[in-house]
């Protein structure tokens, strides 16, 4: 049996806007803008998987994410500041003083910026 991970689907009130925000933050490209204009997929490049697919969901998020993305940058502090200046916000999920920073995108979806790898 062959199985390939295609994408992570993210519910959004504004799928186009949220997809654009994530594409800008990750330096990814749009590979699918649904004909009806309500689903947007971004990937590292058109032929690389997995991607992120943003779909419309009218319900607002009311509890903590059950799934989130983790990113490991070369410079954690610089990446956190870059995300914050682009509209992300810090989130306290009871993490104490870990080696990662929890942020939320413009629609409140949480993600983590991990510490940089040791050389």
mmCIF file with all atom_site columns, C-alpha atoms in Angstrom:
data_model
loop_
_atom_site.group_PDB
_atom_site.id
_atom_site.type_symbol
_atom_site.label_atom_id
_atom_site.label_alt_id
_atom_site.label_comp_id
_atom_site.label_asym_id
_atom_site.label_entity_id
_atom_site.label_seq_id
_atom_site.pdbx_PDB_ins_code
_atom_site.Cartn_x
_atom_site.Cartn_y
_atom_site.Cartn_z
_atom_site.occupancy
_atom_site.B_iso_or_equiv
_atom_site.pdbx_formal_charge
_atom_site.auth_seq_id
_atom_site.auth_comp_id
_atom_site.auth_asym_id
_atom_site.auth_atom_id
_atom_site.pdbx_PDB_model_num
ATOM 1   C CA . UNK A 1 1   ? 0.000   0.000  0.000  1.00 0.00 ? 1   UNK A CA 1
ATOM 2   C CA . UNK A 1 2   ? 1.373   3.413  -0.958 1.00 0.00 ? 2   UNK A CA 1
ATOM 3   C CA . UNK A 1 3   ? 0.344   6.418  1.081  1.00 0.00 ? 3   UNK A CA 1
ATOM 4   C CA . UNK A 1 4   ? 1.453   10.022 0.629  1.00 0.00 ? 4   UNK A CA 1
ATOM 5   C CA . UNK A 1 5   ? 0.779   12.898 3.013  1.00 0.00 ? 5   UNK A CA 1
ATOM 6   C CA . UNK A 1 6   ? -0.876  15.525 0.821  1.00 0.00 ? 6   UNK A CA 1
ATOM 7   C CA . UNK A 1 7   ? -1.814  18.401 3.137  1.00 0.00 ? 7   UNK A CA 1
ATOM 8   C CA . UNK A 1 8   ? -3.027  19.666 6.464  1.00 0.00 ? 8   UNK A CA 1
ATOM 9   C CA . UNK A 1 9   ? -6.499  21.215 6.279  1.00 0.00 ? 9   UNK A CA 1
ATOM 10  C CA . UNK A 1 10  ? -7.035  24.393 8.293  1.00 0.00 ? 10  UNK A CA 1
ATOM 11  C CA . UNK A 1 11  ? -10.534 25.712 9.008  1.00 0.00 ? 11  UNK A CA 1
ATOM 12  C CA . UNK A 1 12  ? -10.746 29.465 8.512  1.00 0.00 ? 12  UNK A CA 1
ATOM 13  C CA . UNK A 1 13  ? -13.264 32.281 8.619  1.00 0.00 ? 13  UNK A CA 1
ATOM 14  C CA . UNK A 1 14  ? -11.256 33.985 5.844  1.00 0.00 ? 14  UNK A CA 1
ATOM 15  C CA . UNK A 1 15  ? -9.422  31.195 3.981  1.00 0.00 ? 15  UNK A CA 1
ATOM 16  C CA . UNK A 1 16  ? -7.931  33.509 1.340  1.00 0.00 ? 16  UNK A CA 1
ATOM 17  C CA . UNK A 1 17  ? -6.592  35.950 3.908  1.00 0.00 ? 17  UNK A CA 1
ATOM 18  C CA . UNK A 1 18  ? -5.222  33.281 6.220  1.00 0.00 ? 18  UNK A CA 1
ATOM 19  C CA . UNK A 1 19  ? -3.634  31.370 3.324  1.00 0.00 ? 19  UNK A CA 1
ATOM 20  C CA . UNK A 1 20  ? -2.009  34.603 2.147  1.00 0.00 ? 20  UNK A CA 1
ATOM 21  C CA . UNK A 1 21  ? -0.692  35.300 5.681  1.00 0.00 ? 21  UNK A CA 1
ATOM 22  C CA . UNK A 1 22  ? 0.838   31.813 5.988  1.00 0.00 ? 22  UNK A CA 1
ATOM 23  C CA . UNK A 1 23  ? 2.250   31.904 2.436  1.00 0.00 ? 23  UNK A CA 1
ATOM 24  C CA . UNK A 1 24  ? 3.978   35.191 3.293  1.00 0.00 ? 24  UNK A CA 1
ATOM 25  C CA . UNK A 1 25  ? 5.345   33.876 6.597  1.00 0.00 ? 25  UNK A CA 1
ATOM 26  C CA . UNK A 1 26  ? 6.636   30.607 5.148  1.00 0.00 ? 26  UNK A CA 1
ATOM 27  C CA . UNK A 1 27  ? 7.699   31.889 1.730  1.00 0.00 ? 27  UNK A CA 1
ATOM 28  C CA . UNK A 1 28  ? 5.373   29.326 0.121  1.00 0.00 ? 28  UNK A CA 1
ATOM 29  C CA . UNK A 1 29  ? 3.353   29.558 -3.090 1.00 0.00 ? 29  UNK A CA 1
ATOM 30  C CA . UNK A 1 30  ? -0.309  29.153 -3.957 1.00 0.00 ? 30  UNK A CA 1
ATOM 31  C CA . UNK A 1 31  ? -0.967  25.957 -5.912 1.00 0.00 ? 31  UNK A CA 1
ATOM 32  C CA . UNK A 1 32  ? -4.744  25.848 -5.807 1.00 0.00 ? 32  UNK A CA 1
ATOM 33  C CA . UNK A 1 33  ? -7.212  28.654 -5.656 1.00 0.00 ? 33  UNK A CA 1
ATOM 34  C CA . UNK A 1 34  ? -10.583 26.959 -5.846 1.00 0.00 ? 34  UNK A CA 1
ATOM 35  C CA . UNK A 1 35  ? -12.748 28.020 -8.776 1.00 0.00 ? 35  UNK A CA 1
ATOM 36  C CA . UNK A 1 36  ? -15.502 28.971 -6.334 1.00 0.00 ? 36  UNK A CA 1
ATOM 37  C CA . UNK A 1 37  ? -12.961 31.013 -4.396 1.00 0.00 ? 37  UNK A CA 1
ATOM 38  C CA . UNK A 1 38  ? -13.296 29.273 -1.066 1.00 0.00 ? 38  UNK A CA 1
ATOM 39  C CA . UNK A 1 39  ? -10.373 26.804 -0.797 1.00 0.00 ? 39  UNK A CA 1
ATOM 40  C CA . UNK A 1 40  ? -6.721  27.841 -0.988 1.00 0.00 ? 40  UNK A CA 1
ATOM 41  C CA . UNK A 1 41  ? -3.694  25.558 -0.934 1.00 0.00 ? 41  UNK A CA 1
ATOM 42  C CA . UNK A 1 42  ? -0.109  26.640 -0.342 1.00 0.00 ? 42  UNK A CA 1
ATOM 43  C CA . UNK A 1 43  ? 3.065   24.550 -0.582 1.00 0.00 ? 43  UNK A CA 1
ATOM 44  C CA . UNK A 1 44  ? 6.826   25.082 -0.314 1.00 0.00 ? 44  UNK A CA 1
ATOM 45  C CA . UNK A 1 45  ? 6.860   24.851 -4.132 1.00 0.00 ? 45  UNK A CA 1
ATOM 46  C CA . UNK A 1 46  ? 4.226   23.642 -6.619 1.00 0.00 ? 46  UNK A CA 1
ATOM 47  C CA . UNK A 1 47  ? 5.639   20.106 -6.671 1.00 0.00 ? 47  UNK A CA 1
ATOM 48  C CA . UNK A 1 48  ? 6.509   19.670 -2.955 1.00 0.00 ? 48  UNK A CA 1
ATOM 49  C CA . UNK A 1 49  ? 4.251   18.090 -0.349 1.00 0.00 ? 49  UNK A CA 1
ATOM 50  C CA . UNK A 1 50  ? 2.730   18.389 2.136  1.00 0.00 ? 50  UNK A CA 1
ATOM 51  C CA . UNK A 1 51  ? 0.782   21.591 1.741  1.00 0.00 ? 51  UNK A CA 1
ATOM 52  C CA . UNK A 1 52  ? -1.641  23.601 3.828  1.00 0.00 ? 52  UNK A CA 1
ATOM 53  C CA . UNK A 1 53  ? -5.239  23.789 2.571  1.00 0.00 ? 53  UNK A CA 1
ATOM 54  C CA . UNK A 1 54  ? -7.414  26.575 3.988  1.00 0.00 ? 54  UNK A CA 1
ATOM 55  C CA . UNK A 1 55  ? -11.163 25.953 3.850  1.00 0.00 ? 55  UNK A CA 1
ATOM 56  C CA . UNK A 1 56  ? -14.126 28.075 4.950  1.00 0.00 ? 56  UNK A CA 1
ATOM 57  C CA . UNK A 1 57  ? -15.766 27.237 8.258  1.00 0.00 ? 57  UNK A CA 1
ATOM 58  C CA . UNK A 1 58  ? -18.213 29.753 9.722  1.00 0.00 ? 58  UNK A CA 1
ATOM 59  C CA . UNK A 1 59  ? -17.905 28.523 13.318 1.00 0.00 ? 59  UNK A CA 1
ATOM 60  C CA . UNK A 1 60  ? -15.451 30.392 15.502 1.00 0.00 ? 60  UNK A CA 1
ATOM 61  C CA . UNK A 1 61  ? -12.762 28.478 17.354 1.00 0.00 ? 61  UNK A CA 1
ATOM 62  C CA . UNK A 1 62  ? -13.641 28.155 21.049 1.00 0.00 ? 62  UNK A CA 1
ATOM 63  C CA . UNK A 1 63  ? -11.086 25.731 22.509 1.00 0.00 ? 63  UNK A CA 1
ATOM 64  C CA . UNK A 1 64  ? -7.379  24.949 22.212 1.00 0.00 ? 64  UNK A CA 1
ATOM 65  C CA . UNK A 1 65  ? -6.182  23.492 18.906 1.00 0.00 ? 65  UNK A CA 1
ATOM 66  C CA . UNK A 1 66  ? -6.053  19.706 18.814 1.00 0.00 ? 66  UNK A CA 1
ATOM 67  C CA . UNK A 1 67  ? -3.338  19.899 16.163 1.00 0.00 ? 67  UNK A CA 1
ATOM 68  C CA . UNK A 1 68  ? -0.714  22.564 15.669 1.00 0.00 ? 68  UNK A CA 1
ATOM 69  C CA . UNK A 1 69  ? 2.392   23.241 13.595 1.00 0.00 ? 69  UNK A CA 1
ATOM 70  C CA . UNK A 1 70  ? 5.930   23.361 15.045 1.00 0.00 ? 70  UNK A CA 1
ATOM 71  C CA . UNK A 1 71  ? 8.714   25.306 13.354 1.00 0.00 ? 71  UNK A CA 1
ATOM 72  C CA . UNK A 1 72  ? 12.449  25.052 14.100 1.00 0.00 ? 72  UNK A CA 1
ATOM 73  C CA . UNK A 1 73  ? 14.251  28.187 12.884 1.00 0.00 ? 73  UNK A CA 1
ATOM 74  C CA . UNK A 1 74  ? 17.926  29.040 12.780 1.00 0.00 ? 74  UNK A CA 1
ATOM 75  C CA . UNK A 1 75  ? 17.230  31.996 15.099 1.00 0.00 ? 75  UNK A CA 1
ATOM 76  C CA . UNK A 1 76  ? 14.223  31.546 17.401 1.00 0.00 ? 76  UNK A CA 1
ATOM 77  C CA . UNK A 1 77  ? 14.157  35.095 18.738 1.00 0.00 ? 77  UNK A CA 1
ATOM 78  C CA . UNK A 1 78  ? 14.299  36.645 15.268 1.00 0.00 ? 78  UNK A CA 1
ATOM 79  C CA . UNK A 1 79  ? 11.531  34.369 13.945 1.00 0.00 ? 79  UNK A CA 1
ATOM 80  C CA . UNK A 1 80  ? 9.269   35.075 16.917 1.00 0.00 ? 80  UNK A CA 1
ATOM 81  C CA . UNK A 1 81  ? 9.717   38.806 16.371 1.00 0.00 ? 81  UNK A CA 1
ATOM 82  C CA . UNK A 1 82  ? 9.073   38.405 12.631 1.00 0.00 ? 82  UNK A CA 1
ATOM 83  C CA . UNK A 1 83  ? 5.822   36.497 13.283 1.00 0.00 ? 83  UNK A CA 1
ATOM 84  C CA . UNK A 1 84  ? 4.732   39.057 15.888 1.00 0.00 ? 84  UNK A CA 1
ATOM 85  C CA . UNK A 1 85  ? 5.398   41.991 13.544 1.00 0.00 ? 85  UNK A CA 1
ATOM 86  C CA . UNK A 1 86  ? 3.289   40.222 10.881 1.00 0.00 ? 86  UNK A CA 1
ATOM 87  C CA . UNK A 1 87  ? 0.264   39.981 13.181 1.00 0.00 ? 87  UNK A CA 1
ATOM 88  C CA . UNK A 1 88  ? 0.787   36.824 15.245 1.00 0.00 ? 88  UNK A CA 1
ATOM 89  C CA . UNK A 1 89  ? 0.328   37.054 19.002 1.00 0.00 ? 89  UNK A CA 1
ATOM 90  C CA . UNK A 1 90  ? 1.792   35.252 21.995 1.00 0.00 ? 90  UNK A CA 1
ATOM 91  C CA . UNK A 1 91  ? -0.377  32.585 23.620 1.00 0.00 ? 91  UNK A CA 1
ATOM 92  C CA . UNK A 1 92  ? -0.136  31.159 27.113 1.00 0.00 ? 92  UNK A CA 1
ATOM 93  C CA . UNK A 1 93  ? -1.244  27.529 27.136 1.00 0.00 ? 93  UNK A CA 1
ATOM 94  C CA . UNK A 1 94  ? 0.370   26.815 30.494 1.00 0.00 ? 94  UNK A CA 1
ATOM 95  C CA . UNK A 1 95  ? 3.747   26.048 28.978 1.00 0.00 ? 95  UNK A CA 1
ATOM 96  C CA . UNK A 1 96  ? 5.777   27.511 31.871 1.00 0.00 ? 96  UNK A CA 1
ATOM 97  C CA . UNK A 1 97  ? 9.304   28.306 30.719 1.00 0.00 ? 97  UNK A CA 1
ATOM 98  C CA . UNK A 1 98  ? 9.907   25.819 27.914 1.00 0.00 ? 98  UNK A CA 1
ATOM 99  C CA . UNK A 1 99  ? 12.326  26.041 25.048 1.00 0.00 ? 99  UNK A CA 1
ATOM 100 C CA . UNK A 1 100 ? 9.533   26.882 22.593 1.00 0.00 ? 100 UNK A CA 1
ATOM 101 C CA . UNK A 1 101 ? 7.299   29.906 22.094 1.00 0.00 ? 101 UNK A CA 1
ATOM 102 C CA . UNK A 1 102 ? 3.569   29.475 21.478 1.00 0.00 ? 102 UNK A CA 1
ATOM 103 C CA . UNK A 1 103 ? 2.034   31.953 19.049 1.00 0.00 ? 103 UNK A CA 1
ATOM 104 C CA . UNK A 1 104 ? -1.318  32.294 17.296 1.00 0.00 ? 104 UNK A CA 1
ATOM 105 C CA . UNK A 1 105 ? -1.947  33.339 13.706 1.00 0.00 ? 105 UNK A CA 1
ATOM 106 C CA . UNK A 1 106 ? -4.471  36.108 12.886 1.00 0.00 ? 106 UNK A CA 1
ATOM 107 C CA . UNK A 1 107 ? -7.417  33.689 13.344 1.00 0.00 ? 107 UNK A CA 1
ATOM 108 C CA . UNK A 1 108 ? -6.127  32.295 16.642 1.00 0.00 ? 108 UNK A CA 1
ATOM 109 C CA . UNK A 1 109 ? -4.622  29.008 15.382 1.00 0.00 ? 109 UNK A CA 1
ATOM 110 C CA . UNK A 1 110 ? -1.740  28.143 17.688 1.00 0.00 ? 110 UNK A CA 1
ATOM 111 C CA . UNK A 1 111 ? 1.728   27.153 16.509 1.00 0.00 ? 111 UNK A CA 1
ATOM 112 C CA . UNK A 1 112 ? 5.137   26.809 18.140 1.00 0.00 ? 112 UNK A CA 1
ATOM 113 C CA . UNK A 1 113 ? 8.505   28.277 17.326 1.00 0.00 ? 113 UNK A CA 1
ATOM 114 C CA . UNK A 1 114 ? 11.034  25.831 18.741 1.00 0.00 ? 114 UNK A CA 1
ATOM 115 C CA . UNK A 1 115 ? 14.506  26.742 19.893 1.00 0.00 ? 115 UNK A CA 1
ATOM 116 C CA . UNK A 1 116 ? 17.281  26.602 17.349 1.00 0.00 ? 116 UNK A CA 1
ATOM 117 C CA . UNK A 1 117 ? 19.161  23.330 16.942 1.00 0.00 ? 117 UNK A CA 1
ATOM 118 C CA . UNK A 1 118 ? 22.460  23.067 18.761 1.00 0.00 ? 118 UNK A CA 1
ATOM 119 C CA . UNK A 1 119 ? 25.448  22.889 16.385 1.00 0.00 ? 119 UNK A CA 1
#
